[in-house]
GROMACS .gro file of C-alpha atoms in nm:
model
  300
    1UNK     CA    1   1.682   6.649   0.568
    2UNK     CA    2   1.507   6.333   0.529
    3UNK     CA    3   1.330   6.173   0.228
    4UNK     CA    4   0.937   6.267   0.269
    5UNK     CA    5   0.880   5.880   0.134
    6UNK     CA    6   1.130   5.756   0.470
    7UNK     CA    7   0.907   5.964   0.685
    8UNK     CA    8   0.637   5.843   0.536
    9UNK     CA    9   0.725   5.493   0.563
   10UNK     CA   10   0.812   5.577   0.943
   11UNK     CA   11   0.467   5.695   1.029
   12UNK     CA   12   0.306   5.375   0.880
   13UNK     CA   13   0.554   5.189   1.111
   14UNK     CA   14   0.385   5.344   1.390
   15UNK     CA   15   0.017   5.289   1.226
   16UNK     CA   16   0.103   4.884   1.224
   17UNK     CA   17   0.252   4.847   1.547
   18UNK     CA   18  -0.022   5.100   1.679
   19UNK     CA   19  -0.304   4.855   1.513
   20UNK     CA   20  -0.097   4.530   1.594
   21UNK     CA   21  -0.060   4.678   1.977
   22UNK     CA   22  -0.503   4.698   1.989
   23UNK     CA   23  -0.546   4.322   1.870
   24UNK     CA   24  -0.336   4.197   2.081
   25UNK     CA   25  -0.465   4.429   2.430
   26UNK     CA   26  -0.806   4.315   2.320
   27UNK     CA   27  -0.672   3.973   2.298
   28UNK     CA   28  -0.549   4.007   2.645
   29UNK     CA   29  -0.890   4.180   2.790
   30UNK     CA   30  -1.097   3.936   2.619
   31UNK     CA   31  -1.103   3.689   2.899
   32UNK     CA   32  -1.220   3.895   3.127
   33UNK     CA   33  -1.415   4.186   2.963
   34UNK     CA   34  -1.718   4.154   2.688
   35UNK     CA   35  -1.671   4.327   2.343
   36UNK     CA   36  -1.988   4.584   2.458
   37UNK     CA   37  -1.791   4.691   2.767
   38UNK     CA   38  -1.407   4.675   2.609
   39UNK     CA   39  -1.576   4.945   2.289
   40UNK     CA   40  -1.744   5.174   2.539
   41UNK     CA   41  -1.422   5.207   2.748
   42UNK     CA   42  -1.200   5.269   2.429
   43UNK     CA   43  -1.498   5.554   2.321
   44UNK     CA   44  -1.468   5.702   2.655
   45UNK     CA   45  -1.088   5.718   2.619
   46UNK     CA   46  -1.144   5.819   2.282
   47UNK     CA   47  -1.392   6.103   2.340
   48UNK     CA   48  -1.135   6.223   2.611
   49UNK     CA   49  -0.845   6.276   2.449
   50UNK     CA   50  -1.019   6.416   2.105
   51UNK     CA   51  -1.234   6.672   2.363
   52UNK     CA   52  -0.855   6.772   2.466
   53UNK     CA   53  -0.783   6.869   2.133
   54UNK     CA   54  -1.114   7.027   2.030
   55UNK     CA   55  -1.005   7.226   2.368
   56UNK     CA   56  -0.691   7.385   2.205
   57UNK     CA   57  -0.731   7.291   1.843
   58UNK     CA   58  -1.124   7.527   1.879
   59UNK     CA   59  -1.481   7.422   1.960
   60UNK     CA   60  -1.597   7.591   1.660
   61UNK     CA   61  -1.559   7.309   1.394
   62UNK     CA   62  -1.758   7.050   1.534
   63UNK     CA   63  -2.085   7.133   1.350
   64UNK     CA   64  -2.420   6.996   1.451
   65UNK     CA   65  -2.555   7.025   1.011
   66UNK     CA   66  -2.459   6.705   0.959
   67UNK     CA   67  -2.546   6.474   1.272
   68UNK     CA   68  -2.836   6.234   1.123
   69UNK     CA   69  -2.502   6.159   0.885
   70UNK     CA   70  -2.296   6.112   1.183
   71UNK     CA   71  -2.523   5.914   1.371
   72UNK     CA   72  -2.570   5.696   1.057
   73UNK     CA   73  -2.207   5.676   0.994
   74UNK     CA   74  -2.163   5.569   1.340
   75UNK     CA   75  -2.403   5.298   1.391
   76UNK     CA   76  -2.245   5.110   1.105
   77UNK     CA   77  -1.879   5.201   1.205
   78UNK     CA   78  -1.975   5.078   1.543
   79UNK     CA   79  -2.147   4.734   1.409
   80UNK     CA   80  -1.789   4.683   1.208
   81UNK     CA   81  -1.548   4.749   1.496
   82UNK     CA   82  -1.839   4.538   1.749
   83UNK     CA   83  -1.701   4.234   1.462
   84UNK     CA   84  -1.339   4.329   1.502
   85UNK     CA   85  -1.300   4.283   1.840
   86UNK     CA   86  -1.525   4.013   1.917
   87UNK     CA   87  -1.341   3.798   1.628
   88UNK     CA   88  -0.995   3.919   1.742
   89UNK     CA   89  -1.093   3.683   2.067
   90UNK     CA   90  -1.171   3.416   1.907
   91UNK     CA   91  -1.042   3.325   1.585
   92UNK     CA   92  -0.641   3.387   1.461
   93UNK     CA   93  -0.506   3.732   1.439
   94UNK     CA   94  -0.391   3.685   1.108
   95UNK     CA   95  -0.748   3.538   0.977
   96UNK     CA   96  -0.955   3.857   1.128
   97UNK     CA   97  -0.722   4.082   0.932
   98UNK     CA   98  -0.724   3.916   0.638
   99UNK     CA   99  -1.117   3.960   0.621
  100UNK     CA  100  -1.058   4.297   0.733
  101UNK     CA  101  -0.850   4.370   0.431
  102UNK     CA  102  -1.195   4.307   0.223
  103UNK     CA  103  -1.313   4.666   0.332
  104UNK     CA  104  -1.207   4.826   0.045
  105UNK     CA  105  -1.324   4.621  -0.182
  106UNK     CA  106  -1.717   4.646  -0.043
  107UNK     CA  107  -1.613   5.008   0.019
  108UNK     CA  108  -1.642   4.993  -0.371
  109UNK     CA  109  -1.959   4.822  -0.417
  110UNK     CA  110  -2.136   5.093  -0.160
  111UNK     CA  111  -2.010   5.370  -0.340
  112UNK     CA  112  -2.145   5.251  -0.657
  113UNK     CA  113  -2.469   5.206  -0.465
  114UNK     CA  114  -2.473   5.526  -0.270
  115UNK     CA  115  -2.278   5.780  -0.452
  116UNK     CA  116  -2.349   5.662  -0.750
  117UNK     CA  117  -1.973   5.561  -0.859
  118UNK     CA  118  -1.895   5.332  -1.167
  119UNK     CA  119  -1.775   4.962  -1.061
  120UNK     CA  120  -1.539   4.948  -1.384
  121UNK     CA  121  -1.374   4.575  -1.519
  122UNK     CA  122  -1.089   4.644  -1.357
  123UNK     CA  123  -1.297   4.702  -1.023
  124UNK     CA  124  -1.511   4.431  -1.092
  125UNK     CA  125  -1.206   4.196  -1.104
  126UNK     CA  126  -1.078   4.325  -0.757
  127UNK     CA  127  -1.387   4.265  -0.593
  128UNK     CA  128  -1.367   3.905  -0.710
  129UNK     CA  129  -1.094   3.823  -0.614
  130UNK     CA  130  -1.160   3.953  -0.261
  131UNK     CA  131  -1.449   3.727  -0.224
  132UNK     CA  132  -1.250   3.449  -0.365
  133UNK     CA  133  -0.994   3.503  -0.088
  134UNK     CA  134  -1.262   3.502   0.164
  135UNK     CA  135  -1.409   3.187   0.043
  136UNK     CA  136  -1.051   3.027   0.098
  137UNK     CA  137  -1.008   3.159   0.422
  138UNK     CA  138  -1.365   3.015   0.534
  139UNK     CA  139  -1.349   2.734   0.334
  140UNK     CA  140  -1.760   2.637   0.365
  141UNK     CA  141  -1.819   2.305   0.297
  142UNK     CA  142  -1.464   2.177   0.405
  143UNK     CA  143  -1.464   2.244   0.739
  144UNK     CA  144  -1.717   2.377   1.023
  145UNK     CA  145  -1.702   2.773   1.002
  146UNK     CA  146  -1.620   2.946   1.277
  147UNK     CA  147  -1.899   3.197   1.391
  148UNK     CA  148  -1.689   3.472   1.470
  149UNK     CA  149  -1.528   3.459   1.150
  150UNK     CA  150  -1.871   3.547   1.035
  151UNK     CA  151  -1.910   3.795   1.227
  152UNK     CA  152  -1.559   3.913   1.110
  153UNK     CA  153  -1.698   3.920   0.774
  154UNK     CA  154  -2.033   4.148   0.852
  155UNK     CA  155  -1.820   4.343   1.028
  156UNK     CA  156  -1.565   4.391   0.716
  157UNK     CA  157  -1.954   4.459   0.507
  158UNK     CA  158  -2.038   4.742   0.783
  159UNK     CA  159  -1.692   4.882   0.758
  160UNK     CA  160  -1.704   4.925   0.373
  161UNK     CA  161  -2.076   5.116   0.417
  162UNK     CA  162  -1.892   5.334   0.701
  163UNK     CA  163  -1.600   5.413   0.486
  164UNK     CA  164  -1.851   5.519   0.207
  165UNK     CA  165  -2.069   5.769   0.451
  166UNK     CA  166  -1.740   5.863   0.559
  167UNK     CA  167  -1.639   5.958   0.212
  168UNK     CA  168  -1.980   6.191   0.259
  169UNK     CA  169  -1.851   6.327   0.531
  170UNK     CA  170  -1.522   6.395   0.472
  171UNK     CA  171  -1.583   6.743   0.232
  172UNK     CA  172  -1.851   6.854   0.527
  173UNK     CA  173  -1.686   6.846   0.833
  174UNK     CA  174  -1.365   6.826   0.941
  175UNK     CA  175  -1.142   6.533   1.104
  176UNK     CA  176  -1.121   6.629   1.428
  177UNK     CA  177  -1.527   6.683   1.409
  178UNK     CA  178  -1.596   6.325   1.255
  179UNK     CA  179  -1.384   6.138   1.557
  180UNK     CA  180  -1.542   6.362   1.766
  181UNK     CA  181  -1.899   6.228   1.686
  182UNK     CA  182  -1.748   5.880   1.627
  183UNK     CA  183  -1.659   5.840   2.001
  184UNK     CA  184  -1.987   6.046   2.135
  185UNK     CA  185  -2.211   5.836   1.935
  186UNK     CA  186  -2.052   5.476   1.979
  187UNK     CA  187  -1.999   5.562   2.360
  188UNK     CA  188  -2.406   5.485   2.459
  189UNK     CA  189  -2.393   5.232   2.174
  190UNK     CA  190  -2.111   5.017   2.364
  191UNK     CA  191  -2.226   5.119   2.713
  192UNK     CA  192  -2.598   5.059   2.767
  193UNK     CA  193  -2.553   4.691   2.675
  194UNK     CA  194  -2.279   4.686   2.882
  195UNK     CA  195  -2.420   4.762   3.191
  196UNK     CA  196  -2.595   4.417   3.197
  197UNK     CA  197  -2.308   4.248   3.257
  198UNK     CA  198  -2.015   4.481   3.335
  199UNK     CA  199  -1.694   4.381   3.504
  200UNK     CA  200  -1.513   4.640   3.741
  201UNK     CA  201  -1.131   4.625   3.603
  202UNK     CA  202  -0.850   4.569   3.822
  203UNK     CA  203  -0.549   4.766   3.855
  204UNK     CA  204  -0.404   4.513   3.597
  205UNK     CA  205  -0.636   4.570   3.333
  206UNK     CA  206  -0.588   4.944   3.270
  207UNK     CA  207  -0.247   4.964   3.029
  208UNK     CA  208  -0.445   4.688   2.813
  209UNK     CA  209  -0.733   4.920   2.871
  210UNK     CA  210  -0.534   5.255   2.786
  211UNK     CA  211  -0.343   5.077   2.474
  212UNK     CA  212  -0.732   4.978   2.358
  213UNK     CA  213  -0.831   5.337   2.414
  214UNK     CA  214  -0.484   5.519   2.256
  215UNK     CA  215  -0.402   5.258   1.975
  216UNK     CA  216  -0.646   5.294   1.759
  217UNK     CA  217  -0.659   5.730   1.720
  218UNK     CA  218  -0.256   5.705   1.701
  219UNK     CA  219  -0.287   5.429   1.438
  220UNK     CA  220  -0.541   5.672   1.239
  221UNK     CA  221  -0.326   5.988   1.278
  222UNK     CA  222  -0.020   5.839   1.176
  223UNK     CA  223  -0.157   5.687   0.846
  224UNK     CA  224  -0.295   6.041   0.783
  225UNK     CA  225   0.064   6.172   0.847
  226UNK     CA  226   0.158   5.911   0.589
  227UNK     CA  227  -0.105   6.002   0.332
  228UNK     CA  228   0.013   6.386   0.370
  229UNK     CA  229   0.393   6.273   0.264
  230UNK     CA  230   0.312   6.003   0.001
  231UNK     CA  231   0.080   5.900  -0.241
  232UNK     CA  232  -0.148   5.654  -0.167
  233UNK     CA  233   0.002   5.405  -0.401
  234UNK     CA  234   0.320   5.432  -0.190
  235UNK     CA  235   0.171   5.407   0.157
  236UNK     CA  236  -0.116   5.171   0.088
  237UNK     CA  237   0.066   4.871   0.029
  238UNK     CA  238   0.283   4.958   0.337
  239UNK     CA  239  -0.077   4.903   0.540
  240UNK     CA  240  -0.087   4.563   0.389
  241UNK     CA  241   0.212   4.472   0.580
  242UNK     CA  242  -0.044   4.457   0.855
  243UNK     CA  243  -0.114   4.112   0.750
  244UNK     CA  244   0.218   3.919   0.781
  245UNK     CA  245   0.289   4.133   1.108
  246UNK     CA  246  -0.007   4.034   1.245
  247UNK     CA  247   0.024   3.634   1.186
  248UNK     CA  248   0.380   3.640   1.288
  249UNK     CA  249   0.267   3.869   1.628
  250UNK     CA  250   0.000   3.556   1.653
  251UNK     CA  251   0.241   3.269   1.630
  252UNK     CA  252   0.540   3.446   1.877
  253UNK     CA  253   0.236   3.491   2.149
  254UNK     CA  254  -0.029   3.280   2.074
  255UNK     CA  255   0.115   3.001   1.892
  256UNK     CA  256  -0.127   3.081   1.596
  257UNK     CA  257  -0.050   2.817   1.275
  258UNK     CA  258  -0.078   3.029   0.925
  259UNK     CA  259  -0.200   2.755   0.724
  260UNK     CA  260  -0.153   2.734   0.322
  261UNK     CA  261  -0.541   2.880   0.300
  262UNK     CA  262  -0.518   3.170   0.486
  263UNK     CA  263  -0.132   3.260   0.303
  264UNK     CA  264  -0.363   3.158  -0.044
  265UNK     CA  265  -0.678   3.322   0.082
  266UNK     CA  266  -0.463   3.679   0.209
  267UNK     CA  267  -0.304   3.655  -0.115
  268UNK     CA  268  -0.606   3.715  -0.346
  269UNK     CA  269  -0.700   3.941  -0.120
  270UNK     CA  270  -0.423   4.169  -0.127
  271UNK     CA  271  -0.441   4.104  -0.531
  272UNK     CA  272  -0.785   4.260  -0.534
  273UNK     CA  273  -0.666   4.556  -0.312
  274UNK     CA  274  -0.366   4.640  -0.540
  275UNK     CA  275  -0.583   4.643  -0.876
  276UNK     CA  276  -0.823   4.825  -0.733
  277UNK     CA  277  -0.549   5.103  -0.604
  278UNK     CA  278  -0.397   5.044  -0.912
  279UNK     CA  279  -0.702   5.155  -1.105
  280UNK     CA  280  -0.721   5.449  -0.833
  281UNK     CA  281  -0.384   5.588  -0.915
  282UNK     CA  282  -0.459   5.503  -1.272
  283UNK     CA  283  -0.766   5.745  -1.285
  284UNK     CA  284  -0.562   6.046  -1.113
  285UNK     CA  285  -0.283   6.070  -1.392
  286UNK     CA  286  -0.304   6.339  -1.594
  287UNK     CA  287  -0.394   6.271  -1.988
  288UNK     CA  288  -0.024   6.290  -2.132
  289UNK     CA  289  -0.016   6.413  -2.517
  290UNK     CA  290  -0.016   6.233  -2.803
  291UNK     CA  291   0.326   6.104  -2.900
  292UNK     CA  292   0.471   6.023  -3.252
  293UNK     CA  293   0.671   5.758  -3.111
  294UNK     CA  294   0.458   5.452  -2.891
  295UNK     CA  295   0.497   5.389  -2.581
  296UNK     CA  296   0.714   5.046  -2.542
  297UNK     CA  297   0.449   4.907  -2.327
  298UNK     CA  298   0.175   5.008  -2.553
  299UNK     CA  299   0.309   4.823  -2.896
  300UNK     CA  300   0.005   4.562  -2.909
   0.00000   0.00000   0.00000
């Protein structure tokens, strides 16, 4: 029988080559597709295969108590993923998920504003350093910004609020419910403005289409596989392999250059993330009992 943490860290192998197999179909789809019309197809996918489970998996637990939530939830979620893949076209893979790795970190700033959680020192720390990082990566004032990277970073801003209404969500409704209204709402969002100037795909275009559409609920279901085996200080840091996966997928294909401020930049980033899931896992221990004797790493 294997160990739960080698299953574990084989169902995050499938989350980053799920999420490294979406950038690079949107990558490919780019050229010939806007970012409105590319999210409405992968909703539509989306809303397909999730109303295929609901069919055997029952009807029943998609509730309709919560859906100004959902809606709300959804608008943002959509707003971060419209900045996903309309950087992902533009700038360096390993840049857009470098900025995407600031989620958490705003994730924490939201909850202190909306449910009322306490940003500690140790929080406050993490969240520096993830702007810091940013500020590398973007360098302003040393070289011309790139837009998209912008729009990178308000997506990384609306991704943080989602993950907080998600939070909500997540002790009133169930999973399967949540990605049901996730692809239901974002369909109309993607679609109506794609209408204006929608391209009919070719034959061609439909595995990049299908990988768009499949990638991104396999990447989700495997991390939650993950989460179910491992603790989160285990499998966490496996996501963050995301990043150097990602820049070396960008250099084999694209011919991408990781610079010394995006390797400086992703660093402080992924500093942030770790204190801040170190302060996580930190919270959850149980008080241990007083000892006679001092801990060895307690002395001072």
């Amino acid at each position: 029988m294997r160990h739960p943490l080698v299953v574990a860290a084989a169902w995050m192998t499938g989350a980053l080559l799920s999420f490294s197999a979406m950038a690079v179909a949107v990558r490919e789809l780019s050229a010939n597709f806007g970012t409105f019309q590319l999210l409405a197809i992968r909703s539509l996918i989306g809303l397909l295969v999730i109303s295929a489970i609901l069919t055997r998996a029952g009807w029943a637990q998609v509730s309709f108590r919560n859906v100004r939530l959902h809606f709300g939830r959804n608008f943002v979620h959509f707003c971060g993923q419209f900045g996903w893949f309309y950087a992902i076209a533009l700038i360096p893979l390993g840049a857009v998920f470098a900025i995407e790795f600031t989620v958490p970190l705003w994730t924490v700033v939201f909850a202190a504003f909306l449910l009322g959680e306490r940003i500690s020192a140790t929080r406050g720390l993490a969240v520096v350093l993830g702007i810091s990082g940013v500020l590398v990566i973007l360098r302003p004032g040393w070289s011309v910004m790139h837009p998209a990277a912008l729009v990178m970073l308000a997506g990384a801003f609306a991704y943080g609020l989602s993950h907080t209404l998600t939070k909500r969500l997540a002790g009133l409704d169930t999973p399967l419910c949540i990605l049901f209204y996730m692809m239901l709402v974002q369909l109309p969002l993607g679609l109506v403005p794609a209408v204006f100037n929608w391209a009919t795909p070719a034959a061609a275009h439909w595995p990049w289409l299908i990988v768009v559409g499949i990638a991104g609920l396999s990447a989700h279901y495997c991390m939650v596989r993950a989460f179910s085996l491992a603790d989160a200080s285990v499998v966490v840091p496996l996501d963050f392999l995301r990043l150097p996966l990602i820049a070396l997928v960008g250099y084999a294909l694209y011919s991408e250059r990781v610079d010394e401020f995006l390797v400086l930049g992703s660093g402080l980033i992924l500093a942030g993330n770790f204190i801040n899931l170190y302060w996580e896992h930190k919270k959850k221990q149980p008080l241990q009992p007083a000892r006679s004797v001092p801990h060895p790493l307690r002395l001072r």
